PDB file of C-alpha atoms in Angstrom:
ATOM      1  CA  MET J   1      74.407  92.841  -8.300  1.00 56.00           C
ATOM      2  CA  ARG J   2      72.741  89.025  -9.062  1.00 57.00           C
ATOM      3  CA  LYS J   3      70.071  90.386 -10.970  1.00 58.00           C
ATOM      4  CA  LYS J   4      72.691  92.300 -12.904  1.00 59.00           C
ATOM      5  CA  SER J   5      74.597  89.791 -13.490  1.00 65.00           C
ATOM      6  CA  SER J   6      72.446  87.601 -14.731  1.00 68.00           C
ATOM      7  CA  ILE J   7      70.594  90.594 -16.794  1.00 68.00           C
ATOM      8  CA  ARG J   8      74.712  90.668 -18.524  1.00 71.00           C
ATOM      9  CA  ILE J   9      74.781  87.201 -18.928  1.00 71.00           C
ATOM     10  CA  LYS J  10      71.262  87.182 -20.847  1.00 67.00           C
ATOM     11  CA  MET J  11      73.188  90.058 -23.212  1.00 70.00           C
ATOM     12  CA  ILE J  12      75.712  87.856 -24.193  1.00 73.00           C
ATOM     13  CA  ILE J  13      73.883  85.112 -24.886  1.00 77.00           C
ATOM     14  CA  ALA J  14      70.906  86.812 -27.379  1.00 68.00           C
ATOM     15  CA  PHE J  15      74.200  88.915 -28.730  1.00 69.00           C
ATOM     16  CA  LEU J  16      75.788  85.678 -29.710  1.00 68.00           C
ATOM     17  CA  GLY J  17      73.109  83.928 -30.663  1.00 64.00           C
ATOM     18  CA  TYR J  18      71.796  87.461 -32.563  1.00 65.00           C
ATOM     19  CA  ASN J  19      75.546  86.675 -34.704  1.00 59.00           C
ATOM     20  CA  LEU J  20      75.672  83.094 -35.588  1.00 68.00           C
ATOM     21  CA  ILE J  21      72.229  83.655 -37.341  1.00 75.00           C
ATOM     22  CA  PHE J  22      73.554  86.126 -39.187  1.00 60.00           C
ATOM     23  CA  ALA J  23      76.365  83.488 -39.973  1.00 54.00           C
ATOM     24  CA  ALA J  24      73.917  81.814 -41.132  1.00 56.00           C
ATOM     25  CA  LEU J  25      72.486  84.391 -43.659  1.00 61.00           C
ATOM     26  CA  LEU J  26      75.961  85.645 -44.921  1.00 60.00           C
ATOM     27  CA  ALA J  27      77.211  82.573 -45.263  1.00 58.00           C
ATOM     28  CA  PRO J  28      75.344  81.462 -48.905  1.00 64.00           C
ATOM     29  CA  PHE J  29      75.751  85.415 -49.901  1.00 69.00           C
ATOM     30  CA  VAL J  30      80.314  84.911 -50.034  1.00 62.00           C
ATOM     31  CA  LEU J  31      80.028  80.992 -50.893  1.00 59.00           C
ATOM     32  CA  PHE J  32      77.935  81.762 -54.209  1.00 63.00           C
ATOM     33  CA  TRP J  33      78.665  85.738 -54.592  1.00 64.00           C
ATOM     34  CA  GLY J  34      81.839  86.125 -52.740  1.00 65.00           C
ATOM     35  CA  PRO J  35      85.580  87.099 -54.429  1.00 65.00           C
ATOM     36  CA  PHE J  36      86.879  83.150 -53.407  1.00 57.00           C
ATOM     37  CA  GLN J  37      86.610  81.130 -56.089  1.00 61.00           C
ATOM     38  CA  ALA J  38      88.153  77.775 -55.508  1.00 54.00           C
ATOM     39  CA  LEU J  39      85.914  78.081 -52.270  1.00 58.00           C
ATOM     40  CA  LYS J  40      82.846  78.751 -54.668  1.00 62.00           C
ATOM     41  CA  ILE J  41      83.552  75.634 -56.617  1.00 63.00           C
ATOM     42  CA  VAL J  42      83.812  73.462 -54.112  1.00 60.00           C
ATOM     43  CA  ALA J  43      80.737  74.454 -52.559  1.00 66.00           C
ATOM     44  CA  VAL J  44      78.592  74.475 -55.785  1.00 67.00           C
ATOM     45  CA  GLY J  45      79.840  70.827 -57.000  1.00 61.00           C
ATOM     46  CA  SER J  46      78.882  69.607 -53.196  1.00 62.00           C
ATOM     47  CA  VAL J  47      75.651  71.594 -53.536  1.00 65.00           C
ATOM     48  CA  TYR J  48      74.770  71.268 -56.082  1.00 64.00           C
ATOM     49  CA  THR J  49      75.048  67.381 -56.426  1.00 60.00           C
ATOM     50  CA  SER J  50      73.187  66.424 -52.930  1.00 58.00           C
ATOM     51  CA  ARG J  51      69.314  66.827 -52.074  1.00 57.00           C
ATOM     52  CA  HIS J  52      69.423  70.217 -51.790  1.00 59.00           C
ATOM     53  CA  PRO J  53      70.926  71.321 -55.934  1.00 69.00           C
ATOM     54  CA  GLN J  54      67.786  74.068 -55.270  1.00 68.00           C
ATOM     55  CA  VAL J  55      70.428  76.274 -52.724  1.00 65.00           C
ATOM     56  CA  VAL J  56      72.508  76.742 -55.580  1.00 63.00           C
ATOM     57  CA  GLN J  57      69.957  77.321 -58.104  1.00 74.00           C
ATOM     58  CA  ALA J  58      68.857  80.191 -56.152  1.00 75.00           C
ATOM     59  CA  PHE J  59      72.025  81.865 -56.292  1.00 74.00           C
ATOM     60  CA  LEU J  60      73.044  81.588 -59.400  1.00 75.00           C
ATOM     61  CA  SER J  61      72.208  81.087 -62.967  1.00 80.00           C
ATOM     62  CA  GLN J  62      72.134  77.661 -64.913  1.00 76.00           C
ATOM     63  CA  ASP J  63      74.876  78.365 -67.036  1.00 73.00           C
ATOM     64  CA  GLU J  64      77.141  79.396 -64.219  1.00 71.00           C
ATOM     65  CA  ILE J  65      76.291  76.436 -62.372  1.00 67.00           C
ATOM     66  CA  THR J  66      77.316  74.838 -65.638  1.00 66.00           C
ATOM     67  CA  LYS J  67      80.652  76.416 -66.333  1.00 67.00           C
ATOM     68  CA  ILE J  68      81.474  76.361 -62.416  1.00 63.00           C
ATOM     69  CA  MET J  69      81.148  72.126 -62.614  1.00 62.00           C
ATOM     70  CA  ASN J  70      82.821  71.724 -66.171  1.00 59.00           C
ATOM     71  CA  SER J  71      85.931  74.262 -64.909  1.00 53.00           C
ATOM     72  CA  ASN J  72      87.688  71.545 -64.175  1.00 49.00           C
ATOM     73  CA  ASP J  73      87.079  69.592 -66.886  1.00 48.00           C
ATOM     74  CA  THR J  74      90.164  70.136 -69.271  1.00 43.00           C
ATOM     75  CA  GLN J  75      93.022  69.336 -66.666  1.00 44.00           C
ATOM     76  CA  ASN J  76      94.682  66.313 -67.588  1.00 44.00           C
ATOM     77  CA  VAL J  77      94.435  63.211 -65.299  1.00 44.00           C
ATOM     78  CA  ASN J  78      97.223  62.214 -62.624  1.00 46.00           C
ATOM     79  CA  ILE J  79      96.268  58.916 -61.667  1.00 48.00           C
ATOM     80  CA  SER J  80      99.516  58.159 -59.370  1.00 48.00           C
ATOM     81  CA  GLN J  81      98.012  59.794 -56.064  1.00 62.00           C
ATOM     82  CA  ALA J  82      99.297  58.177 -53.019  1.00 73.00           C
ATOM     83  CA  ILE J  83      96.716  56.289 -50.476  1.00 88.00           C
ATOM     84  CA  ALA J  84      97.996  55.478 -47.336  1.00 92.00           C
ATOM     85  CA  ARG J  85      96.277  52.149 -45.598  1.00 94.00           C
ATOM     86  CA  THR J  86      96.137  51.485 -42.476  1.00 93.00           C
ATOM     87  CA  ASN J  87      94.538  49.221 -39.623  1.00 94.00           C
ATOM     88  CA  VAL J  88      94.227  45.467 -41.885  1.00 93.00           C
ATOM     89  CA  ILE J  89      91.666  43.521 -41.398  1.00 92.00           C
ATOM     90  CA  ALA J  90      91.523  39.992 -42.803  1.00 92.00           C
ATOM     91  CA  ASP J  91      88.362  37.474 -41.883  1.00 87.00           C
ATOM     92  CA  ALA J  92      89.546  34.629 -43.572  1.00 85.00           C
ATOM     93  CA  SER J  93      85.873  33.058 -42.194  1.00 82.00           C
ATOM     94  CA  SER J  94      83.861  35.507 -43.709  1.00 84.00           C
ATOM     95  CA  GLY J  95      86.469  35.820 -47.324  1.00 90.00           C
ATOM     96  CA  ILE J  96      86.182  39.376 -46.162  1.00 95.00           C
ATOM     97  CA  THR J  97      89.534  42.171 -46.240  1.00 97.00           C
ATOM     98  CA  ILE J  98      88.984  45.563 -44.201  1.00 97.00           C
ATOM     99  CA  GLU J  99      91.219  48.425 -44.211  1.00 97.00           C
ATOM    100  CA  ASP J 100      91.704  52.310 -43.060  1.00 98.00           C
ATOM    101  CA  ILE J 101      92.191  54.430 -45.935  1.00 98.00           C
ATOM    102  CA  GLN J 102      94.003  57.938 -45.984  1.00 97.00           C
ATOM    103  CA  GLY J 103      93.673  61.284 -48.492  1.00 95.00           C
ATOM    104  CA  PRO J 104      95.278  64.393 -49.049  1.00 90.00           C
ATOM    105  CA  SER J 105      91.479  65.120 -47.518  1.00 90.00           C
ATOM    106  CA  PHE J 106      89.433  62.295 -46.820  1.00 96.00           C
ATOM    107  CA  LYS J 107      89.659  59.221 -44.781  1.00 97.00           C
ATOM    108  CA  GLY J 108      87.346  56.300 -45.696  1.00 98.00           C
ATOM    109  CA  LYS J 109      86.983  52.489 -45.336  1.00 98.00           C
ATOM    110  CA  VAL J 110      88.314  49.879 -48.102  1.00 98.00           C
ATOM    111  CA  MET J 111      86.347  46.061 -48.166  1.00 98.00           C
ATOM    112  CA  LEU J 112      87.840  44.134 -50.151  1.00 98.00           C
ATOM    113  CA  VAL J 113      85.570  40.624 -51.381  1.00 98.00           C
ATOM    114  CA  LYS J 114      87.298  37.637 -52.876  1.00 97.00           C
ATOM    115  CA  ASP J 115      84.566  35.760 -53.854  1.00 97.00           C
ATOM    116  CA  PRO J 116      82.431  38.073 -57.087  1.00 98.00           C
ATOM    117  CA  LYS J 117      79.103  35.494 -57.071  1.00 97.00           C
ATOM    118  CA  ARG J 118      78.850  36.236 -53.488  1.00 98.00           C
ATOM    119  CA  VAL J 119      78.058  39.988 -54.105  1.00 98.00           C
ATOM    120  CA  LYS J 120      74.254  40.537 -54.034  1.00 98.00           C
ATOM    121  CA  LEU J 121      71.950  43.504 -54.744  1.00 98.00           C
ATOM    122  CA  ALA J 122      69.796  43.863 -51.692  1.00 98.00           C
ATOM    123  CA  VAL J 123      66.457  45.592 -52.326  1.00 98.00           C
ATOM    124  CA  THR J 124      64.143  47.678 -49.906  1.00 98.00           C
ATOM    125  CA  LYS J 125      60.555  44.786 -49.242  1.00 96.00           C
ATOM    126  CA  GLU J 126      58.379  48.105 -49.618  1.00 94.00           C
ATOM    127  CA  ILE J 127      59.751  49.805 -52.944  1.00 95.00           C
ATOM    128  CA  GLY J 128      57.217  52.749 -54.181  1.00 93.00           C
ATOM    129  CA  VAL J 129      56.792  52.211 -49.550  1.00 95.00           C
ATOM    130  CA  THR J 130      59.677  53.248 -47.971  1.00 95.00           C
ATOM    131  CA  GLY J 131      63.437  52.678 -48.277  1.00 97.00           C
ATOM    132  CA  GLU J 132      65.759  50.542 -45.357  1.00 98.00           C
ATOM    133  CA  ARG J 133      68.671  51.905 -43.841  1.00 98.00           C
ATOM    134  CA  VAL J 134      72.090  49.929 -44.739  1.00 98.00           C
ATOM    135  CA  SER J 135      72.036  47.860 -41.913  1.00 98.00           C
ATOM    136  CA  ASP J 136      68.665  46.262 -42.503  1.00 98.00           C
ATOM    137  CA  LEU J 137      69.077  45.458 -45.842  1.00 98.00           C
ATOM    138  CA  VAL J 138      72.452  43.000 -45.344  1.00 98.00           C
ATOM    139  CA  LYS J 139      69.911  41.785 -41.567  1.00 97.00           C
ATOM    140  CA  ASP J 140      67.386  41.037 -45.051  1.00 97.00           C
ATOM    141  CA  MET J 141      69.916  39.336 -46.854  1.00 97.00           C
ATOM    142  CA  ASN J 142      71.259  37.181 -43.753  1.00 97.00           C
ATOM    143  CA  ALA J 143      74.812  38.788 -45.067  1.00 97.00           C
ATOM    144  CA  PHE J 144      78.085  39.348 -43.938  1.00 94.00           C
ATOM    145  CA  ALA J 145      78.303  43.227 -45.208  1.00 97.00           C
ATOM    146  CA  GLY J 146      77.239  45.893 -47.508  1.00 98.00           C
ATOM    147  CA  ILE J 147      77.306  49.695 -48.817  1.00 98.00           C
ATOM    148  CA  ASN J 148      74.818  51.748 -50.449  1.00 98.00           C
ATOM    149  CA  ALA J 149      74.366  51.296 -53.796  1.00 98.00           C
ATOM    150  CA  GLY J 150      71.624  53.296 -56.579  1.00 97.00           C
ATOM    151  CA  GLY J 151      70.303  56.789 -55.855  1.00 94.00           C
ATOM    152  CA  PHE J 152      66.732  57.065 -55.967  1.00 95.00           C
ATOM    153  CA  TYR J 153      63.666  59.601 -57.376  1.00 91.00           C
ATOM    154  CA  ASP J 154      61.479  61.050 -54.498  1.00 85.00           C
ATOM    155  CA  PRO J 155      57.814  62.031 -56.283  1.00 82.00           C
ATOM    156  CA  ASN J 156      56.323  61.868 -52.908  1.00 75.00           C
ATOM    157  CA  GLY J 157      58.655  64.615 -51.430  1.00 73.00           C
ATOM    158  CA  LYS J 158      59.424  62.459 -48.555  1.00 75.00           C
ATOM    159  CA  GLY J 159      62.818  62.039 -48.925  1.00 79.00           C
ATOM    160  CA  ASN J 160      62.417  58.073 -47.381  1.00 90.00           C
ATOM    161  CA  GLY J 161      64.131  56.105 -50.157  1.00 93.00           C
ATOM    162  CA  ALA J 162      61.820  54.270 -51.592  1.00 95.00           C
ATOM    163  CA  PHE J 163      61.873  54.596 -55.388  1.00 96.00           C
ATOM    164  CA  PRO J 164      65.396  53.003 -56.536  1.00 97.00           C
ATOM    165  CA  ASP J 165      65.850  54.786 -59.699  1.00 97.00           C
ATOM    166  CA  GLY J 166      67.250  53.288 -63.319  1.00 98.00           C
ATOM    167  CA  LEU J 167      66.864  50.047 -63.495  1.00 98.00           C
ATOM    168  CA  THR J 168      67.029  47.631 -60.176  1.00 98.00           C
ATOM    169  CA  VAL J 169      67.933  43.871 -60.244  1.00 98.00           C
ATOM    170  CA  HIS J 170      67.778  41.007 -58.241  1.00 98.00           C
ATOM    171  CA  ASP J 171      68.294  37.535 -58.778  1.00 98.00           C
ATOM    172  CA  GLY J 172      68.085  38.214 -62.500  1.00 98.00           C
ATOM    173  CA  LYS J 173      64.519  40.094 -62.541  1.00 98.00           C
ATOM    174  CA  LEU J 174      63.993  44.068 -63.433  1.00 98.00           C
ATOM    175  CA  VAL J 175      62.442  44.676 -59.770  1.00 98.00           C
ATOM    176  CA  HIS J 176      62.090  48.154 -60.806  1.00 97.00           C
ATOM    177  CA  ASN J 177      61.870  50.400 -63.784  1.00 98.00           C
ATOM    178  CA  ASN J 178      61.335  54.412 -64.372  1.00 96.00           C
ATOM    179  CA  VAL J 179      62.979  54.812 -67.163  1.00 97.00           C
ATOM    180  CA  ASN J 180      60.584  52.567 -69.404  1.00 96.00           C
ATOM    181  CA  ASP J 181      63.487  51.351 -72.137  1.00 95.00           C
ATOM    182  CA  GLN J 182      65.825  54.458 -72.033  1.00 97.00           C
ATOM    183  CA  THR J 183      69.278  54.125 -72.383  1.00 97.00           C
ATOM    184  CA  VAL J 184      70.863  54.172 -68.161  1.00 98.00           C
ATOM    185  CA  ASN J 185      74.111  53.547 -67.035  1.00 98.00           C
ATOM    186  CA  ILE J 186      74.585  49.676 -65.609  1.00 98.00           C
ATOM    187  CA  VAL J 187      76.383  49.275 -62.446  1.00 98.00           C
ATOM    188  CA  GLY J 188      75.422  45.534 -61.914  1.00 97.00           C
ATOM    189  CA  PHE J 189      76.909  41.315 -61.724  1.00 98.00           C
ATOM    190  CA  ASN J 190      76.717  39.068 -64.214  1.00 98.00           C
ATOM    191  CA  ASP J 191      76.074  35.703 -64.026  1.00 98.00           C
ATOM    192  CA  GLU J 192      79.917  34.879 -63.510  1.00 98.00           C
ATOM    193  CA  GLY J 193      80.394  37.569 -61.095  1.00 98.00           C
ATOM    194  CA  LYS J 194      81.871  40.171 -63.268  1.00 98.00           C
ATOM    195  CA  LEU J 195      81.115  43.656 -62.336  1.00 98.00           C
ATOM    196  CA  VAL J 196      79.109  45.389 -66.001  1.00 98.00           C
ATOM    197  CA  LEU J 197      79.275  48.893 -66.598  1.00 98.00           C
ATOM    198  CA  GLY J 198      78.055  50.506 -69.454  1.00 97.00           C
ATOM    199  CA  ASP J 199      74.550  51.953 -71.412  1.00 98.00           C
ATOM    200  CA  MET J 200      72.215  49.348 -71.018  1.00 98.00           C
ATOM    201  CA  THR J 201      68.486  49.268 -72.267  1.00 98.00           C
ATOM    202  CA  ALA J 202      65.700  47.451 -69.830  1.00 98.00           C
ATOM    203  CA  SER J 203      65.379  44.851 -73.118  1.00 96.00           C
ATOM    204  CA  GLN J 204      68.757  44.214 -73.001  1.00 98.00           C
ATOM    205  CA  LEU J 205      69.363  42.813 -69.346  1.00 97.00           C
ATOM    206  CA  GLU J 206      68.898  39.775 -70.312  1.00 95.00           C
ATOM    207  CA  ALA J 207      70.813  39.107 -73.402  1.00 95.00           C
ATOM    208  CA  ASN J 208      74.092  41.170 -71.153  1.00 97.00           C
ATOM    209  CA  HIS J 209      72.984  37.831 -68.434  1.00 98.00           C
ATOM    210  CA  ILE J 210      72.450  40.806 -65.630  1.00 98.00           C
ATOM    211  CA  GLN J 211      71.778  39.065 -62.440  1.00 98.00           C
ATOM    212  CA  GLU J 212      72.229  42.367 -60.088  1.00 98.00           C
ATOM    213  CA  ALA J 213      72.081  45.771 -61.021  1.00 98.00           C
ATOM    214  CA  VAL J 214      71.722  49.533 -60.813  1.00 98.00           C
ATOM    215  CA  SER J 215      71.762  52.867 -62.469  1.00 98.00           C
ATOM    216  CA  PHE J 216      74.536  54.853 -61.233  1.00 98.00           C
ATOM    217  CA  GLY J 217      77.846  56.967 -61.899  1.00 97.00           C
ATOM    218  CA  PRO J 218      79.675  58.365 -63.518  1.00 98.00           C
ATOM    219  CA  ASN J 219      82.705  55.129 -64.491  1.00 98.00           C
ATOM    220  CA  LEU J 220      85.796  56.305 -63.158  1.00 98.00           C
ATOM    221  CA  ILE J 221      87.296  53.407 -64.811  1.00 98.00           C
ATOM    222  CA  VAL J 222      86.514  51.030 -67.649  1.00 98.00           C
ATOM    223  CA  ASP J 223      88.412  48.067 -68.990  1.00 98.00           C
ATOM    224  CA  GLY J 224      91.617  49.803 -67.392  1.00 98.00           C
ATOM    225  CA  LYS J 225      91.096  52.974 -68.637  1.00 97.00           C
ATOM    226  CA  PRO J 226      90.514  56.551 -66.030  1.00 97.00           C
ATOM    227  CA  MET J 227      87.844  58.256 -66.914  1.00 97.00           C
ATOM    228  CA  ILE J 228      87.507  60.912 -64.752  1.00 96.00           C
ATOM    229  CA  SER J 229      88.470  63.989 -66.432  1.00 89.00           C
ATOM    230  CA  GLY J 230      89.472  67.153 -64.417  1.00 88.00           C
ATOM    231  CA  ASP J 231      88.382  66.642 -60.882  1.00 87.00           C
ATOM    232  CA  GLY J 232      84.939  64.860 -61.964  1.00 90.00           C
ATOM    233  CA  GLY J 233      82.673  68.106 -61.764  1.00 84.00           C
ATOM    234  CA  TRP J 234      81.286  66.735 -58.735  1.00 88.00           C
ATOM    235  CA  GLY J 235      82.732  68.976 -55.592  1.00 86.00           C
ATOM    236  CA  ILE J 236      83.755  67.294 -52.738  1.00 90.00           C
ATOM    237  CA  ALA J 237      81.876  65.186 -50.353  1.00 93.00           C
ATOM    238  CA  PRO J 238      81.249  61.162 -48.830  1.00 96.00           C
ATOM    239  CA  ARG J 239      81.626  58.955 -51.110  1.00 97.00           C
ATOM    240  CA  THR J 240      80.508  55.524 -52.451  1.00 98.00           C
ATOM    241  CA  GLY J 241      81.903  53.030 -55.274  1.00 98.00           C
ATOM    242  CA  ILE J 242      82.559  49.825 -56.327  1.00 99.00           C
ATOM    243  CA  GLY J 243      85.257  48.306 -58.471  1.00 98.00           C
ATOM    244  CA  GLN J 244      86.718  45.018 -59.459  1.00 99.00           C
ATOM    245  CA  MET J 245      90.463  43.047 -60.338  1.00 98.00           C
ATOM    246  CA  ALA J 246      91.693  41.452 -62.994  1.00 98.00           C
ATOM    247  CA  ASP J 247      91.256  38.285 -61.018  1.00 98.00           C
ATOM    248  CA  GLY J 248      87.419  38.960 -60.138  1.00 98.00           C
ATOM    249  CA  THR J 249      88.152  40.198 -56.040  1.00 98.00           C
ATOM    250  CA  VAL J 250      85.738  43.257 -55.376  1.00 98.00           C
ATOM    251  CA  ILE J 251      86.405  46.588 -54.241  1.00 98.00           C
ATOM    252  CA  PHE J 252      84.290  48.284 -52.130  1.00 98.00           C
ATOM    253  CA  VAL J 253      84.994  52.153 -51.708  1.00 98.00           C
ATOM    254  CA  VAL J 254      83.340  54.267 -48.648  1.00 98.00           C
ATOM    255  CA  ILE J 255      84.750  57.638 -48.454  1.00 98.00           C
ATOM    256  CA  ASP J 256      83.419  59.808 -45.356  1.00 97.00           C
ATOM    257  CA  GLY J 257      83.192  63.415 -45.533  1.00 94.00           C
ATOM    258  CA  ARG J 258      81.919  67.001 -44.426  1.00 90.00           C
ATOM    259  CA  GLN J 259      83.352  66.334 -41.217  1.00 92.00           C
ATOM    260  CA  PRO J 260      86.050  69.032 -41.194  1.00 87.00           C
ATOM    261  CA  THR J 261      88.219  67.679 -38.122  1.00 92.00           C
ATOM    262  CA  TRP J 262      88.014  64.017 -39.502  1.00 95.00           C
ATOM    263  CA  SER J 263      87.874  63.635 -43.270  1.00 95.00           C
ATOM    264  CA  ILE J 264      86.515  66.674 -45.686  1.00 92.00           C
ATOM    265  CA  GLY J 265      85.444  64.061 -48.409  1.00 94.00           C
ATOM    266  CA  ALA J 266      86.980  63.225 -51.776  1.00 95.00           C
ATOM    267  CA  THR J 267      86.671  64.593 -55.222  1.00 94.00           C
ATOM    268  CA  LEU J 268      85.302  61.852 -57.857  1.00 96.00           C
ATOM    269  CA  ARG J 269      89.087  61.806 -59.173  1.00 96.00           C
ATOM    270  CA  ASP J 270      90.122  60.857 -55.780  1.00 96.00           C
ATOM    271  CA  LEU J 271      87.721  58.366 -55.403  1.00 97.00           C
ATOM    272  CA  MET J 272      89.142  56.938 -58.866  1.00 97.00           C
ATOM    273  CA  HIS J 273      92.193  57.400 -57.741  1.00 97.00           C
ATOM    274  CA  VAL J 274      91.421  54.159 -54.668  1.00 98.00           C
ATOM    275  CA  PHE J 275      90.576  52.128 -57.118  1.00 98.00           C
ATOM    276  CA  ASP J 276      93.426  52.440 -59.635  1.00 97.00           C
ATOM    277  CA  ASP J 277      95.540  52.063 -56.059  1.00 97.00           C
ATOM    278  CA  TYR J 278      93.483  49.160 -55.481  1.00 97.00           C
ATOM    279  CA  HIS J 279      94.390  47.653 -59.611  1.00 97.00           C
ATOM    280  CA  ALA J 280      90.896  47.981 -60.697  1.00 98.00           C
ATOM    281  CA  ILE J 281      89.967  47.058 -64.044  1.00 98.00           C
ATOM    282  CA  ASN J 282      86.521  48.545 -64.022  1.00 98.00           C
ATOM    283  CA  ALA J 283      85.611  50.498 -61.173  1.00 98.00           C
ATOM    284  CA  VAL J 284      82.255  53.145 -61.047  1.00 98.00           C
ATOM    285  CA  ASN J 285      80.537  55.660 -58.599  1.00 98.00           C
ATOM    286  CA  LEU J 286      77.565  54.949 -56.162  1.00 98.00           C
ATOM    287  CA  ASP J 287      75.221  57.518 -54.582  1.00 97.00           C
ATOM    288  CA  GLY J 288      77.187  59.720 -51.691  1.00 95.00           C
ATOM    289  CA  GLY J 289      76.783  61.868 -49.904  1.00 93.00           C
ATOM    290  CA  SER J 290      74.594  61.398 -46.707  1.00 93.00           C
ATOM    291  CA  SER J 291      73.896  57.506 -48.217  1.00 96.00           C
ATOM    292  CA  SER J 292      77.714  57.036 -47.924  1.00 98.00           C
ATOM    293  CA  GLU J 293      77.913  53.693 -45.614  1.00 98.00           C
ATOM    294  CA  LEU J 294      79.990  50.784 -45.242  1.00 98.00           C
ATOM    295  CA  VAL J 295      78.851  48.116 -42.809  1.00 98.00           C
ATOM    296  CA  TYR J 296      80.606  44.982 -41.216  1.00 96.00           C
ATOM    297  CA  ASN J 297      79.333  42.251 -38.657  1.00 94.00           C
ATOM    298  CA  GLY J 298      75.929  44.415 -37.797  1.00 94.00           C
ATOM    299  CA  LYS J 299      77.567  47.655 -37.230  1.00 96.00           C
ATOM    300  CA  VAL J 300      78.178  50.749 -39.045  1.00 98.00           C
ATOM    301  CA  ALA J 301      82.142  50.548 -39.847  1.00 97.00           C
ATOM    302  CA  ASN J 302      82.890  53.710 -41.763  1.00 98.00           C
ATOM    303  CA  LYS J 303      81.838  57.911 -39.739  1.00 96.00           C
ATOM    304  CA  LEU J 304      78.163  58.883 -41.192  1.00 96.00           C
ATOM    305  CA  TRP J 305      78.094  62.950 -40.709  1.00 87.00           C
ATOM    306  CA  ASP J 306      74.436  63.131 -40.999  1.00 83.00           C
ATOM    307  CA  ILE J 307      73.638  64.103 -37.146  1.00 82.00           C
ATOM    308  CA  PHE J 308      70.123  61.386 -37.808  1.00 84.00           C
ATOM    309  CA  GLY J 309      72.304  58.408 -38.716  1.00 91.00           C
ATOM    310  CA  GLU J 310      71.662  56.007 -41.422  1.00 96.00           C
ATOM    311  CA  ARG J 311      69.725  57.413 -44.205  1.00 95.00           C
ATOM    312  CA  TYR J 312      66.724  54.910 -45.781  1.00 96.00           C
ATOM    313  CA  ILE J 313      67.719  54.078 -48.878  1.00 97.00           C
ATOM    314  CA  PRO J 314      66.323  51.940 -51.905  1.00 98.00           C
ATOM    315  CA  THR J 315      68.808  49.134 -52.320  1.00 98.00           C
ATOM    316  CA  ALA J 316      72.395  47.697 -51.221  1.00 98.00           C
ATOM    317  CA  PHE J 317      75.311  45.767 -52.278  1.00 98.00           C
ATOM    318  CA  VAL J 318      76.029  43.173 -49.526  1.00 98.00           C
ATOM    319  CA  VAL J 319      78.172  39.945 -49.277  1.00 98.00           C
ATOM    320  CA  THR J 320      76.398  36.855 -48.554  1.00 97.00           C
ATOM    321  CA  PRO J 321      77.796  33.990 -46.758  1.00 93.00           C
TER     322      PRO J 321
END
């Protein structure tokens, strides 16, 4: 009797295992070739802008991908979406305020930093060798808090965040450049603590008094004007962004994602709405996905979706004493 029961349990386990494997193999075909257009748009936008765009490219042509990514670009921009704010923590000693936020499909954190000159760029100590976790980058600078900043390129296929992409500036010095004198979108602060966004070459950094900067995008709000058409064409994912109010207050935003029971994630338009709700006059999208992270007082403040924990990255915007 016991032997029959054991055989039955093994058969059930084998049946469940077979069906799980079958479902996993079938899922991409349903997503990219199935009849569910809305699901396809979300999937393509999320996966194509992740670390594995080749997954989408294996199922769809580049023309199809481009069409889907731009499918909502002609929609009108509605920037009045309400964002719920809860659990406000004001730390007078560090000059930082942290708030929980919630939108239609996402939850996240907002950090407000009153003095913009305290925001610096932390760069991995071993550029070209390995990146660091945001918590380590914050610690390196003896900082109170930090968020992930620019993206990285991966010439050796190691995925360890060793090479910051574009132009990287720390303390007024260009510390890494893999674009020579090409124009890239600068996200950084000048010597007056103003957040500077816009196309620039390496030779133009000094003339614009850039002190701390990375290259990323797209810009969300520039001089008070919304820049995202439709949903932005990047799908729904964890997001990180940085912005600034008219009085100089710096806004860090980190939105959790890819966690169905907690937070699905946000589109670029959602992220733009958050910055507008906080009266940003300039705001920009930073590296997202598994890079999205906010560290405060030595601890990760948001809910990371990556089961392996903090990602190794090349740069972070941090709040110094």
